[in-house]
Amino acid sequence: MEWGVVSSSATAVFPPIDEILRVAEDLDGFKKRLRDLGADLGQALSDKLRAESKCERVRESISASAAVEALEATSDEDDTWRKDIEKSLCWYQNLLGFQAVDGGEGVKFVFDKVDLQSPEKEFSFSLKFDSDRYTSVLRCSPPVEDSEELMKDLNLTNDLVKFVRIIRQRFQAAALNGDLPVSPSVCSDASAIPISTPVIKSVDSRSKNDRDRSNSQSKNRKPALPAKRKASVLSAASPGSVRRSTRFVVTV
């Protein structure tokens, strides 16, 4: 009686062996499924990393392509800009005689076609540049008095074209004002040649002496002078020569 009670109590506390075996098999199945899910998760993570890496390479390729396209566009713009600059420099050189060359300490700007009387005469100045500002004007020929003020304005406005244009205008003004030597070969009109005051006085004095000498000879001459000598005396004392000398002096 007691054994039966104990047996029924143990049965109530512990499940049957078949049930335990079934649960153990189910547990093994769950473990295997968990391992398979872990492997799938690892594969999925690996695929994700590969996909992200591929996307990153694609993005970099797209960025590189865009950068190359931008560089090509910039290069095309630079080529166009360079051609325009070369065309402008050629135009300035042919029309205004402008050149920009390496001057050692700075950039040397050379002009000709400034002096109308001597178009081949060269005018030049060198501009020194340091970091982000222009520092000084070197070897300016002929000198420009207010070059320092022009330099300050250049650094304020950064307008190099305006600065070069003003310097060329100063060169032109110096040439027009006669501050530069002028070649005498350009003078084609004798009336344009300046005659000093002593020369004019000598002309007047010579004319007066000729008149006095001719008057003296006319007073002392004999009636029987030869015709040829008489004509020369009258020619030397003729008022037409005096008028021509006076007219020349007045014209000058």
XYZ file of C-alpha atoms in Angstrom:
252
model
C 0.000 0.000 0.000
C 2.706 2.338 0.919
C 4.751 1.418 -2.142
C 1.912 2.185 -4.425
C 1.465 5.595 -2.859
C 5.182 6.347 -3.287
C 5.113 5.206 -6.910
C 2.141 7.319 -7.780
C 3.767 10.303 -6.078
C 7.039 9.869 -8.072
C 5.065 9.594 -11.265
C 3.324 12.831 -10.447
C 6.631 14.611 -9.728
C 8.777 13.246 -12.618
C 7.408 12.925 -16.173
C 7.656 9.658 -17.981
C 10.909 8.682 -19.685
C 9.335 8.898 -23.114
C 8.412 12.467 -22.496
C 11.955 13.239 -21.332
C 13.442 11.670 -24.466
C 11.058 13.618 -26.685
C 11.977 16.882 -24.983
C 15.684 16.048 -25.345
C 15.237 15.453 -29.066
C 13.358 18.715 -29.392
C 16.160 20.487 -27.527
C 18.765 19.063 -29.878
C 16.682 20.243 -32.800
C 16.459 23.730 -31.347
C 20.209 23.813 -30.774
C 20.897 22.757 -34.335
C 18.460 25.321 -35.648
C 20.145 27.981 -33.496
C 23.532 27.029 -34.913
C 22.132 27.242 -38.433
C 20.629 30.638 -37.686
C 23.980 31.808 -36.277
C 25.725 30.685 -39.458
C 23.093 32.418 -41.577
C 23.532 35.552 -39.498
C 27.300 35.467 -40.024
C 26.819 35.007 -43.751
C 24.301 37.841 -43.817
C 26.701 40.118 -41.959
C 29.487 39.160 -44.334
C 27.255 39.867 -47.327
C 26.268 43.171 -45.788
C 29.897 44.202 -45.324
C 30.726 43.213 -48.877
C 27.720 45.157 -50.154
C 28.680 48.217 -48.122
C 32.253 48.012 -49.354
C 31.008 47.708 -52.932
C 28.698 50.692 -52.448
C 31.576 52.694 -51.040
C 33.726 51.847 -54.052
C 30.870 52.804 -56.363
C 30.454 56.122 -54.540
C 34.176 56.769 -54.761
C 34.119 55.910 -58.450
C 31.207 58.267 -59.012
C 32.967 61.007 -57.055
C 36.162 60.403 -58.990
C 34.258 60.533 -62.277
C 32.577 63.748 -61.220
C 35.931 65.166 -60.152
C 37.484 64.163 -63.474
C 34.614 65.779 -65.341
C 35.001 68.922 -63.252
C 38.749 68.934 -63.899
C 38.166 68.443 -67.602
C 35.675 71.310 -67.614
C 38.130 73.454 -65.649
C 40.908 72.443 -68.012
C 38.774 73.434 -70.981
C 38.016 76.760 -69.324
C 41.720 77.249 -68.574
C 42.606 76.478 -72.186
C 40.004 78.964 -73.379
C 41.237 81.538 -70.870
C 44.862 80.929 -71.905
C 44.008 81.312 -75.573
C 42.137 84.534 -74.836
C 45.107 85.826 -72.849
C 47.520 84.918 -75.631
C 45.246 86.588 -78.180
C 45.005 89.713 -76.020
C 48.768 89.792 -75.456
C 49.343 89.405 -79.185
C 46.911 92.256 -79.842
C 48.579 94.479 -77.244
C 52.016 93.636 -78.598
C 51.134 94.369 -82.207
C 49.049 97.489 -81.585
C 50.583 99.020 -78.454
C 54.033 97.410 -78.450
C 53.407 95.759 -75.071
C 55.463 92.855 -73.713
C 55.690 91.199 -70.291
C 58.928 89.321 -69.628
C 60.803 87.923 -66.657
C 62.832 90.753 -65.205
C 64.805 88.787 -62.598
C 63.519 90.441 -59.429
C 60.046 90.933 -60.891
C 57.986 91.077 -64.051
C 59.271 93.567 -66.621
C 56.727 95.462 -68.716
C 58.113 96.851 -71.971
C 56.355 99.318 -74.293
C 57.183 100.774 -77.629
C 54.969 102.781 -79.993
C 54.693 105.343 -77.174
C 56.734 108.213 -78.612
C 55.118 109.238 -81.896
C 58.417 110.680 -83.125
C 60.410 107.541 -82.239
C 57.957 104.599 -82.219
C 60.783 102.087 -81.797
C 61.959 103.671 -78.504
C 61.334 101.350 -75.570
C 59.826 102.418 -72.240
C 59.841 99.914 -69.395
C 59.314 99.264 -65.709
C 59.616 96.198 -63.482
C 56.979 95.278 -60.925
C 58.003 93.243 -57.879
C 55.467 90.893 -56.309
C 55.810 89.283 -52.870
C 53.242 86.814 -51.454
C 49.864 88.466 -51.998
C 50.852 92.074 -52.640
C 52.867 94.234 -55.010
C 55.868 95.692 -53.214
C 57.676 98.130 -55.487
C 58.304 99.463 -58.988
C 61.869 98.756 -60.097
C 63.921 100.290 -62.903
C 61.218 102.589 -64.263
C 62.486 104.239 -67.448
C 61.634 107.089 -67.643
C 60.859 107.639 -63.938
C 57.254 108.192 -62.839
C 56.984 110.628 -59.948
C 53.874 109.282 -58.180
C 54.689 105.583 -58.609
C 54.366 104.954 -54.865
C 50.800 106.324 -54.822
C 49.963 104.226 -57.857
C 51.396 101.194 -56.055
C 49.150 101.799 -53.041
C 46.103 102.060 -55.303
C 47.156 98.849 -57.077
C 47.309 96.925 -53.802
C 43.908 98.283 -52.775
C 42.101 97.550 -56.048
C 44.258 94.706 -57.436
C 43.594 96.213 -60.872
C 46.855 95.530 -62.707
C 45.411 96.514 -66.087
C 44.550 99.975 -64.791
C 48.016 100.363 -63.251
C 49.798 99.413 -66.492
C 47.524 101.716 -68.503
C 48.278 104.673 -66.216
C 52.043 104.037 -66.390
C 51.864 103.963 -70.196
C 49.916 107.226 -70.172
C 52.652 108.780 -68.017
C 55.229 107.586 -70.524
C 53.213 109.176 -73.332
C 52.952 112.444 -71.396
C 56.721 112.444 -70.822
C 57.301 111.952 -74.532
C 54.833 114.694 -75.520
C 56.242 117.177 -72.987
C 59.733 116.802 -74.401
C 61.194 115.160 -71.315
C 62.793 112.592 -73.618
C 65.437 113.156 -76.321
C 63.910 113.551 -79.756
C 65.705 112.406 -82.890
C 66.270 115.348 -85.314
C 65.669 113.107 -88.317
C 61.908 113.339 -87.825
C 61.836 117.082 -88.543
C 60.829 117.453 -92.186
C 59.874 121.162 -92.193
C 62.615 123.793 -91.845
C 60.177 126.226 -90.242
C 59.678 123.779 -87.369
C 63.390 123.920 -86.416
C 63.831 126.334 -83.462
C 66.230 129.228 -84.070
C 67.831 130.899 -81.076
C 67.707 134.634 -80.458
C 71.388 135.294 -81.230
C 70.885 133.826 -84.713
C 67.971 136.207 -85.340
C 70.084 139.130 -84.162
C 72.906 138.104 -86.438
C 70.497 138.043 -89.393
C 69.259 141.560 -88.575
C 72.798 142.805 -88.012
C 74.039 141.288 -91.250
C 71.139 142.882 -93.155
C 71.910 146.255 -91.571
C 75.620 145.976 -92.386
C 74.749 145.071 -95.974
C 72.531 148.151 -96.241
C 75.217 150.415 -94.743
C 77.891 148.988 -96.998
C 75.694 149.344 -100.064
C 74.820 152.953 -99.148
C 78.479 153.756 -98.675
C 79.385 152.234 -102.001
C 76.548 154.094 -103.732
C 77.840 157.406 -102.347
C 81.472 156.827 -103.347
C 80.944 155.065 -106.652
C 81.881 156.857 -109.912
C 79.378 157.328 -112.729
C 81.425 155.156 -115.060
C 81.073 151.899 -113.111
C 80.740 148.781 -115.267
C 77.243 147.446 -115.666
C 78.040 144.086 -114.083
C 79.491 145.630 -110.922
C 76.639 148.106 -110.754
C 74.116 145.274 -110.899
C 75.858 143.380 -108.097
C 75.901 146.470 -105.876
C 72.232 147.142 -106.551
C 71.416 143.475 -105.874
C 73.213 143.579 -102.525
C 71.339 146.719 -101.520
C 67.929 145.730 -102.886
C 65.093 146.014 -100.356
C 63.731 142.638 -101.496
C 66.552 140.834 -99.751
C 65.853 142.754 -96.564
C 62.179 141.897 -96.808
C 62.967 138.241 -97.301
C 65.150 138.211 -94.207
C 62.538 140.038 -92.181
C 59.803 137.689 -93.420
C 61.853 134.637 -92.351
C 62.436 136.044 -88.887
C 58.762 136.877 -88.415
C 57.731 133.408 -89.570
C 60.046 131.752 -87.048
